[in-house]
Structure formats: C-alpha cells, structure tokens
Coordinates of C-alpha atoms and ligand atoms in Angstrom, one line a residue:
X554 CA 20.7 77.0 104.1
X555 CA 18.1 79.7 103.8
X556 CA 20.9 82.0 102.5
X557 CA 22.2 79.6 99.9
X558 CA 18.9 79.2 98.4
X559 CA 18.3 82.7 98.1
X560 CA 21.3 83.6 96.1
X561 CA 19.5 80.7 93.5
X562 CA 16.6 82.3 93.3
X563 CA 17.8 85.5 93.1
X564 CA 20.4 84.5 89.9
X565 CA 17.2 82.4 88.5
X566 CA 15.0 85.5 88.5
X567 CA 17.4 87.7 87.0
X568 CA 18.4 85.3 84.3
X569 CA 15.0 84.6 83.0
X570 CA 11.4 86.0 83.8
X571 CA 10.8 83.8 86.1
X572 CA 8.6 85.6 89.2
X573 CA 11.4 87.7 91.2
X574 CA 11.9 86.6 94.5
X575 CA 9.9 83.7 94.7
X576 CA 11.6 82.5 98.0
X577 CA 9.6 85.4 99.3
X578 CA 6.5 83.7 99.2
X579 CA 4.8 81.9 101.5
X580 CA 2.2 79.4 101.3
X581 CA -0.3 79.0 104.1
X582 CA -1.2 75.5 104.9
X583 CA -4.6 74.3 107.3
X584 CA -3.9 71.0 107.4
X585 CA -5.9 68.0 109.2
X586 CA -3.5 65.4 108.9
X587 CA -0.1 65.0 110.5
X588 CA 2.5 62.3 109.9
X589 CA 6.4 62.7 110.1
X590 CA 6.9 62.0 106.8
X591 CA 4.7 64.9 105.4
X592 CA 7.5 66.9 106.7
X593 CA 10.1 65.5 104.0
X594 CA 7.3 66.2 101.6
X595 CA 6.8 70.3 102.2
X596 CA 10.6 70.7 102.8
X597 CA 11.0 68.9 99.5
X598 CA 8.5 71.6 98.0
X599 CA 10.4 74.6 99.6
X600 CA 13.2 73.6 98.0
X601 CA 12.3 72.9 94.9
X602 CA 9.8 76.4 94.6
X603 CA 11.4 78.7 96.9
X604 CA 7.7 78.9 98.5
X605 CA 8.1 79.1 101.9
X606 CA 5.2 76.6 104.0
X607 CA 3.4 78.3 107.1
X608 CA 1.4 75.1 108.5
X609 CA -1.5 75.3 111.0
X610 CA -2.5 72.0 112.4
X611 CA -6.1 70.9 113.7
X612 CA -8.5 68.6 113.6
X613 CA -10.8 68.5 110.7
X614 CA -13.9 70.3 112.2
X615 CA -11.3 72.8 113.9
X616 CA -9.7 74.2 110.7
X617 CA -13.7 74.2 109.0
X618 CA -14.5 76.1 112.3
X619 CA -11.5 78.8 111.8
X620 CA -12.2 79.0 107.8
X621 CA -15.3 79.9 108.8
X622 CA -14.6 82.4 111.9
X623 CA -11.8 83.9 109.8
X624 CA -14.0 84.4 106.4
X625 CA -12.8 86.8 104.1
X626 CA -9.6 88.0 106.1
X627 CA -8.3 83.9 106.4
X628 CA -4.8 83.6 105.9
X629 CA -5.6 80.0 104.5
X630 CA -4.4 79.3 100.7
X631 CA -4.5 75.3 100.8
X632 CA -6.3 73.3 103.2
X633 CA -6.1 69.5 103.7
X634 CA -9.5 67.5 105.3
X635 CA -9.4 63.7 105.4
X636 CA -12.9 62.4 104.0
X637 CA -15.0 63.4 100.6
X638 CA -18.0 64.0 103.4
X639 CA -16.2 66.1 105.2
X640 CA -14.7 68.3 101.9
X641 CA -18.3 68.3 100.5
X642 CA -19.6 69.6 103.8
X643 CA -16.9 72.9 104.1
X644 CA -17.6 73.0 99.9
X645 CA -21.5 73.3 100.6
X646 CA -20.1 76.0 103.5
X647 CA -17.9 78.2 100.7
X648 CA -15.0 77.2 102.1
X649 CA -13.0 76.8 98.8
X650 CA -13.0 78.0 95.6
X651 CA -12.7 76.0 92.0
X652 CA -9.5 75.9 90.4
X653 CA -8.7 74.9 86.8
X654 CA -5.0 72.4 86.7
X655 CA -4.6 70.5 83.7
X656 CA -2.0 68.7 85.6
X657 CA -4.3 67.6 88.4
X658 CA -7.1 66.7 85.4
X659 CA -4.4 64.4 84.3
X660 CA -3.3 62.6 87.4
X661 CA -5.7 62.6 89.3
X662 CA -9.1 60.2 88.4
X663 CA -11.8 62.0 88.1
X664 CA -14.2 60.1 90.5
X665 CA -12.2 61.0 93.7
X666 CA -12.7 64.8 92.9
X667 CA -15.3 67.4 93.7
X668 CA -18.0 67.3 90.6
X669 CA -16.1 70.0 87.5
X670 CA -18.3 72.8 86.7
X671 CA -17.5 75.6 84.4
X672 CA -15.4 77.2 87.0
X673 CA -13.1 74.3 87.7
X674 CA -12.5 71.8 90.6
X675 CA -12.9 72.7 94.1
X676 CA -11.4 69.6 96.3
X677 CA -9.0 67.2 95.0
X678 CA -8.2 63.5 96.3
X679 CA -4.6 62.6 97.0
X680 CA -4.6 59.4 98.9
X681 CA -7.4 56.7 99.4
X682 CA -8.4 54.4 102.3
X683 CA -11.0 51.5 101.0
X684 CA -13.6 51.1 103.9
X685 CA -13.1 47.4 104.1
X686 CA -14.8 44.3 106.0
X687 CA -13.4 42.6 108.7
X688 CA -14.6 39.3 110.2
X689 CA -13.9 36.3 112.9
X690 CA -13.4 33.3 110.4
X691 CA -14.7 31.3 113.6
X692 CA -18.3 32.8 113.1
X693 CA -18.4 33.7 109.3
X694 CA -17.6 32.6 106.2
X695 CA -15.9 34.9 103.6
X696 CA -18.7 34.2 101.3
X697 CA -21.3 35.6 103.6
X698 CA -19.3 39.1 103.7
X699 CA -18.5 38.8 99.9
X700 CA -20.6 42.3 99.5
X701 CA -21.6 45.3 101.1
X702 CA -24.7 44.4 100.1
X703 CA -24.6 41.2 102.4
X704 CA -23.9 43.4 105.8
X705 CA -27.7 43.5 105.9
X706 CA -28.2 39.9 105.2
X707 CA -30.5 38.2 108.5
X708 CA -27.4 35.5 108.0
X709 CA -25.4 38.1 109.9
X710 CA -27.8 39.1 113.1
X711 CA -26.4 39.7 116.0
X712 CA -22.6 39.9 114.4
X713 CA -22.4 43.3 112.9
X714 CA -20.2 46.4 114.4
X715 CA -19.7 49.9 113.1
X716 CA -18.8 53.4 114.6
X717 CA -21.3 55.7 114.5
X718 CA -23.7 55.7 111.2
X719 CA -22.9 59.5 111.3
X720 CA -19.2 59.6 111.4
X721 CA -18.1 60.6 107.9
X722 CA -16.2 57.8 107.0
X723 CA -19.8 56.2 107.2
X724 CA -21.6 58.4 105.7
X725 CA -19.3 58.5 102.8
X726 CA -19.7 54.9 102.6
X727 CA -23.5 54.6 102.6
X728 CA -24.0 57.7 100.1
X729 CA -22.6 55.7 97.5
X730 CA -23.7 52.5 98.3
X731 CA -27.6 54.5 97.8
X732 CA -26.1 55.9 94.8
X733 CA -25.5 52.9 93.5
X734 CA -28.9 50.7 95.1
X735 CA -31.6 53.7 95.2
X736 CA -33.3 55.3 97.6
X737 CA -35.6 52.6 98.4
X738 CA -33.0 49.4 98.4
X739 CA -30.4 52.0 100.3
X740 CA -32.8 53.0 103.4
X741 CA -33.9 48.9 102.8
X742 CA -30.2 48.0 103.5
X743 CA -29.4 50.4 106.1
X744 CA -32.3 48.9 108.0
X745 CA -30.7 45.6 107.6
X746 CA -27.7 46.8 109.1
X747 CA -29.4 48.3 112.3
X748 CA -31.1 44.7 112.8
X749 CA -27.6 42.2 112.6
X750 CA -25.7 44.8 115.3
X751 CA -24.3 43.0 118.4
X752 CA -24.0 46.5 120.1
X753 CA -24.7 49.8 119.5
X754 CA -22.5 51.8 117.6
X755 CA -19.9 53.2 119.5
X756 CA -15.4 53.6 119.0
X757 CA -13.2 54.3 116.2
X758 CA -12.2 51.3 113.8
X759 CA -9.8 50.0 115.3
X760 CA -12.5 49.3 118.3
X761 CA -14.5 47.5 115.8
X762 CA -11.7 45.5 114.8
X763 CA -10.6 44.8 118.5
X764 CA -14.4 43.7 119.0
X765 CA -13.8 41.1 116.4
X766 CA -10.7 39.8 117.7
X767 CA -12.2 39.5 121.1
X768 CA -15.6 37.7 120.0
X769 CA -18.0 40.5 120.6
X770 CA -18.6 41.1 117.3
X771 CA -18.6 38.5 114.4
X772 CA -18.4 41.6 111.7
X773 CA -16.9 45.1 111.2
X774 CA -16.1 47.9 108.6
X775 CA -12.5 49.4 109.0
X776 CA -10.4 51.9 107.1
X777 CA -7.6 50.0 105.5
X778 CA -4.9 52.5 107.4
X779 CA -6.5 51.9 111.1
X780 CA -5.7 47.4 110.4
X781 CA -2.4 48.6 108.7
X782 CA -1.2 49.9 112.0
X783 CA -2.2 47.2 113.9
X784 CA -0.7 44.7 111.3
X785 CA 2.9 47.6 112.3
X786 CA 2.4 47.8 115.9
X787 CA 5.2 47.1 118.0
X788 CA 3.2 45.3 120.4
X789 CA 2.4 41.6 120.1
X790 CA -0.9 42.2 121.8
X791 CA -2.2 44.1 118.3
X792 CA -0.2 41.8 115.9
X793 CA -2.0 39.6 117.7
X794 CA -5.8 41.1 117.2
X795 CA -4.8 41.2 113.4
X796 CA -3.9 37.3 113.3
X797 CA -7.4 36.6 114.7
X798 CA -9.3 38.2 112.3
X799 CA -9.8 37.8 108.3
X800 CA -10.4 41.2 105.4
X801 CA -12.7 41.3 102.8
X802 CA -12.4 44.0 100.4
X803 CA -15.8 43.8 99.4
X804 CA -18.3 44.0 96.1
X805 CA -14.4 42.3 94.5
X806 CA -17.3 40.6 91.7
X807 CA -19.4 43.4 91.6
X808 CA -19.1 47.5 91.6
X809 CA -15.5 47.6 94.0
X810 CA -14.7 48.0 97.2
X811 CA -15.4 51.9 98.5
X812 CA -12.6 54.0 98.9
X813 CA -12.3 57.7 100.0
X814 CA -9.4 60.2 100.1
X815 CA -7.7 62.7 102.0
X816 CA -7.7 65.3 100.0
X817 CA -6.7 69.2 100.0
X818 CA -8.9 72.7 98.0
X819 CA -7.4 76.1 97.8
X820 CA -9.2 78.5 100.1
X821 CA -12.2 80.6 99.1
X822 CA -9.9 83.8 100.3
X823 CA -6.5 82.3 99.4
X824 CA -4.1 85.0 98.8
X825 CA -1.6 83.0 97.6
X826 CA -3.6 81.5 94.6
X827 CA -1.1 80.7 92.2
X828 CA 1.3 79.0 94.5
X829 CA -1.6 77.0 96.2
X830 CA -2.4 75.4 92.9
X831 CA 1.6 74.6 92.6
X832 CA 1.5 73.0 95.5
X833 CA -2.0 71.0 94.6
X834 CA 0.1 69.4 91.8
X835 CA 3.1 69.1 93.5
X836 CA 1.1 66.8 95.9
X837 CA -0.4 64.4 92.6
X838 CA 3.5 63.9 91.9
X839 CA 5.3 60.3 92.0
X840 CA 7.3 61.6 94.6
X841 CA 5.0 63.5 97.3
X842 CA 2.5 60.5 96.5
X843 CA 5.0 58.3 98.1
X844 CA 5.2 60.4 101.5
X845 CA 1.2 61.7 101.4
X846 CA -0.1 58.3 101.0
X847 CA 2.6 56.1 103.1
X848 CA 2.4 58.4 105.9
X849 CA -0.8 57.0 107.1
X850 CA -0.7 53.8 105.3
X851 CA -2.6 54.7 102.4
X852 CA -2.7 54.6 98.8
X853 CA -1.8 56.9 95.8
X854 CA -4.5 58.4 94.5
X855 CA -2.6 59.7 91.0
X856 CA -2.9 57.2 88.0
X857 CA -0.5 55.0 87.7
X858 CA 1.8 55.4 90.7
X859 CA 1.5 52.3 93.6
X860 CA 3.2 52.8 97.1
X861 CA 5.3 50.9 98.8
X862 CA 3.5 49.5 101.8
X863 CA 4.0 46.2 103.5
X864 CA 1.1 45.7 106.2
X865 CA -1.5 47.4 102.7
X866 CA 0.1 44.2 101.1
X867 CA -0.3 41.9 103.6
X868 CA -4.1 42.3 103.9
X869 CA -4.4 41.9 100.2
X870 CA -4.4 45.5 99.4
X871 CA -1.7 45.3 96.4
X872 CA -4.1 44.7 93.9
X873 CA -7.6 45.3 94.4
X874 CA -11.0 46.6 92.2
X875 CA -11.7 49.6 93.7
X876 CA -15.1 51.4 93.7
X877 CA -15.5 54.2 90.8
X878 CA -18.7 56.2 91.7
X879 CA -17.8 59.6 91.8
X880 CA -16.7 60.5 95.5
X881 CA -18.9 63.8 94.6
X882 CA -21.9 62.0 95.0
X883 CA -21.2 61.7 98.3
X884 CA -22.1 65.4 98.2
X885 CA -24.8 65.0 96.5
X886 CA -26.5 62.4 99.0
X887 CA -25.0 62.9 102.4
X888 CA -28.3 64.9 103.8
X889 CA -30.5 62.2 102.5
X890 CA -28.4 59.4 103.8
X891 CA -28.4 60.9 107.4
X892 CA -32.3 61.3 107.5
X893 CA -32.6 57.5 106.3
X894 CA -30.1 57.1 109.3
X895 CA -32.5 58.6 111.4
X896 CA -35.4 56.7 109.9
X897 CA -34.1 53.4 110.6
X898 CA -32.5 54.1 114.1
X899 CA -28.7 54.2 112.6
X900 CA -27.4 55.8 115.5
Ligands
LIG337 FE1 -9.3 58.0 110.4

C-alpha cells in the first residue's frame, strides 16, 4: 500500500513542481481527543497528501505539560485541546504560534477562533458542543430555565447542579456570559448560582445529568455530547436517565445558547509548518468535519456544513441559535472569572 503510493508521488513530483517526495514527510500530531473514527479521518489525509501522521495521545493538561517540558526541541507541529479555556491557557503559555490560511478565514466563523492579530490566528475551532440545560419537568418548568440568566433566579434554590466552577468547560461558559452581563451583573449571577445548589459541585456532566434523573437535583448544565451518549447507550438503564429528564438550549430569545470547540494550533516549534497548516484546513473540510465532529457527537464548526447525528437531533440540536461572542474572550476574562469564583464561594 505504502509502496504503491510512493510510486504516485514520486511520478507527481517529477511531472510538475510539486514538493519532491512529499510522502516523506511527516506530520506530528499531540492530540487530546480520541475517537475511532478520527482514524478514517488522518488515513484519509495520508492518502490524499502523502504526509505521513505520527500521533501522540494524552490528556489535555498532559500534552500542555510535554509542550511545555519539551520547549524548543518539541517534535509537536499540530496539537488538538478540547475547550477555548484550555487553548487560551497553553496560548497565554507560548505554546503555539499564529498562522495566516485564507482557507480557514473562510470556513471557519470567526467567533470560535483565537482573537487575529497582525501575525495571524493561533487556535482554530473545529467542532462545537453547546453547554446546554437540563431539568426534571417534575420540579421545573421550561420557562423557568428559558435563560442562563435564570440559573441564578431564587425560583431555582435548592435545584441547581454543576461540576466544578473551575473546570474549563465552566469557565468557558461564565467568561462569556460576564462578557456579555459585566463585571458587576456577572459576579451578581454567579452568586445566584452558589445560593440555588442542591450539593456542592462535584462529577463530570453526565453525573449532573444522572442527579437529575434520580431527583437530587432539579437543574444541570451538560455538554451536548456527554446526553448524546446517554441518548446511544446500549444500556436501558441510560436511555432510561435521558427519558426522565427535559433540554433547554438556553438564551433561544435572547443572545444563543453557548457553545465551545475542540479545536487544534500549530506548535510554537513545529518543524513541519507548512504541512501542519495543510492539515488545519484539511480538518475545516466537508469531509473530515463529518468524522471530527460525529466522533464525539458534536457539531461542524465550518460554515455551512451540518452532521449527521441522531441522538444531536433528538434533543433538539438540529437547528438551534447558537451564541456568537467571540470564544477569544474567553481568553480575555478567564482570570477574572475564576477570582469572582473565588469571591462568591464557586467551588
Ligand atoms: Fe468532555
């Protein structure tokens, strides 16, 4: 297969001036998400580039830690972090470096990108999640979880459940809800929050949403992806959870529901530049949109191209106003969001 390809690219390079022996190349990858059906998506590169994919696979806070261990001798070209608080942290570190694609400019909106300065773009979204509301219809009414806004509403003491204030998927959230409120209504509505909790923060989503379902909680804010699985699982006992409990995608009447992105930067210290900036806008394409965003039951973050997702569409996810802040002010706010967490007792 290898072989075959080769003799392609060797014929291609000597028939035109195309780069000579582009199968040679290869294209380091530190990538923080993993789904089967990413692996369609690189092969599909390979074969299409000749550039060969070297992946190394962590957690998000793992590949920041080796970026940052490694510095200038990193092998990195492309990395992949899930969250625009977790890109704008390893930004704020050095970690990438701006890049200048009048592809991605195209496809990609410009509000789930890093903020463009002369130099270019450093991190670029290509899926989003919206960070959504779910409730027990038992306790609440739809009306009284219309809006973000409402989460801190006395109407809803003793019902609300989150993960940790902290986590970015959080603090992502609340920077541009303070973006969009102020300072002073922000902190105001963070504070509201603390005082309707039925617990303390603590778990992922998908605990929040298995609090609802068991009557612990009357409220909770979920990724999209984390009720999407549930909605897939093979077991009845989470089909089950997801019958039980009602979505809002809130702020529908207002500013749009928040979404955030995985997303992926080229490496301060990328060696491979060129090819790492293919493979940015290979990943805005129809085609890798499909298997980026599906993967974890997400959507496209290119203009104009919708997945395919069943369980997305069964929560009402097919057609919804999504928020437009700029994701970058999430950089811009993140610090000042975490000391008003502090503040108010967010823990
Ligand atoms: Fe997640």
């Amino acid at each position: 297969m290898k072989l075959r390809f080769s003799a392609v690219a060797v014929a291609l390079a000597a028939a035109s001036t195309l780069p000579a022996l582009a199968q040679d190349k290869v294209l380091n990858i530190y990538s923080a998400r993993h789904y089967q059906t990413d692996e369609v998506m690189y092969d599909t590169f390979t074969k299409t580039t000749g550039i060969r994919i070297n992946r190394v696979d962590a957690d998000d806070a793992g590949i920041v830690a080796r970026l940052r261990a490694e510095g200038a001798a990193s092998p990195a070209d492309v990395v992949l972090l899930v969250d625009a608080a977790r890109m704008a942290a390893a930004d704020a570190q050095g970690l990438f470096q701006p890049i200048k694609s009048a592809k991605l400019d195209a496809a990609i909106p410009a509000n789930l990108r890093a903020a463009a300065t002369a130099d270019g773009v450093t991190w670029t979204g290509f899926s989003t999640r919206a960070r959504v509301v779910v409730y027990d219809p038992l306790r609440v009414k739809a009306a009284d979880v219309a809006n973000y806004e409402q989460l801190a509403d006395p109407k809803l003491k003793g019902l609300l459940c989150t993960r940790s204030g902290s986590h970015p998927y959080n603090l992502s959230l609340f920077s541009t809800v303070v973006e969009r409120l102020g300072d002073q209504k922000g902190e105001a509505w963070l504070k509201g929050m603390v005082d309707n909790m039925a617990r303390a923060p603590k778990g992922g989503d998908t605990d929040q949403i298995r609090a609802v379902a068991s009557g612990e909680c009357g409220v909770a804010i979920t990724n999209t992806y984390y009720l999407a699985r549930l909605i897939k699982s093979n077991k009845p006992e989470d089909r089950a959870v997801t019958e039980r409990v009602r979505v809002v995608f809130p702020n529908q009447g207002t500013s749009g529901t928040h979404v955030n992105i995985a997303g992926a930067a080229v490496a301060k210290h990328a060696k491979n530049r060129d090819a790492a900036v293919q493979f940015m806008e290979f990943l805005a394409s129809p085609f890798a949109q499909e298997y980026f965003a599906n993967g974890n039951n997400e959507f496209a973050a290119a203009k104009g191209v919708k997945v395919d997702n069943s369980a997305l569409k069964t929560m009402g996810g097919d057609n919804f106003k999504a928020e437009t802040v700029p994701l970058a002010s999430v950089a811009k706010n993140m610090t000042k969001v975490q000391q008003m967490l502090d503040r108010v007792g967010f823990k």
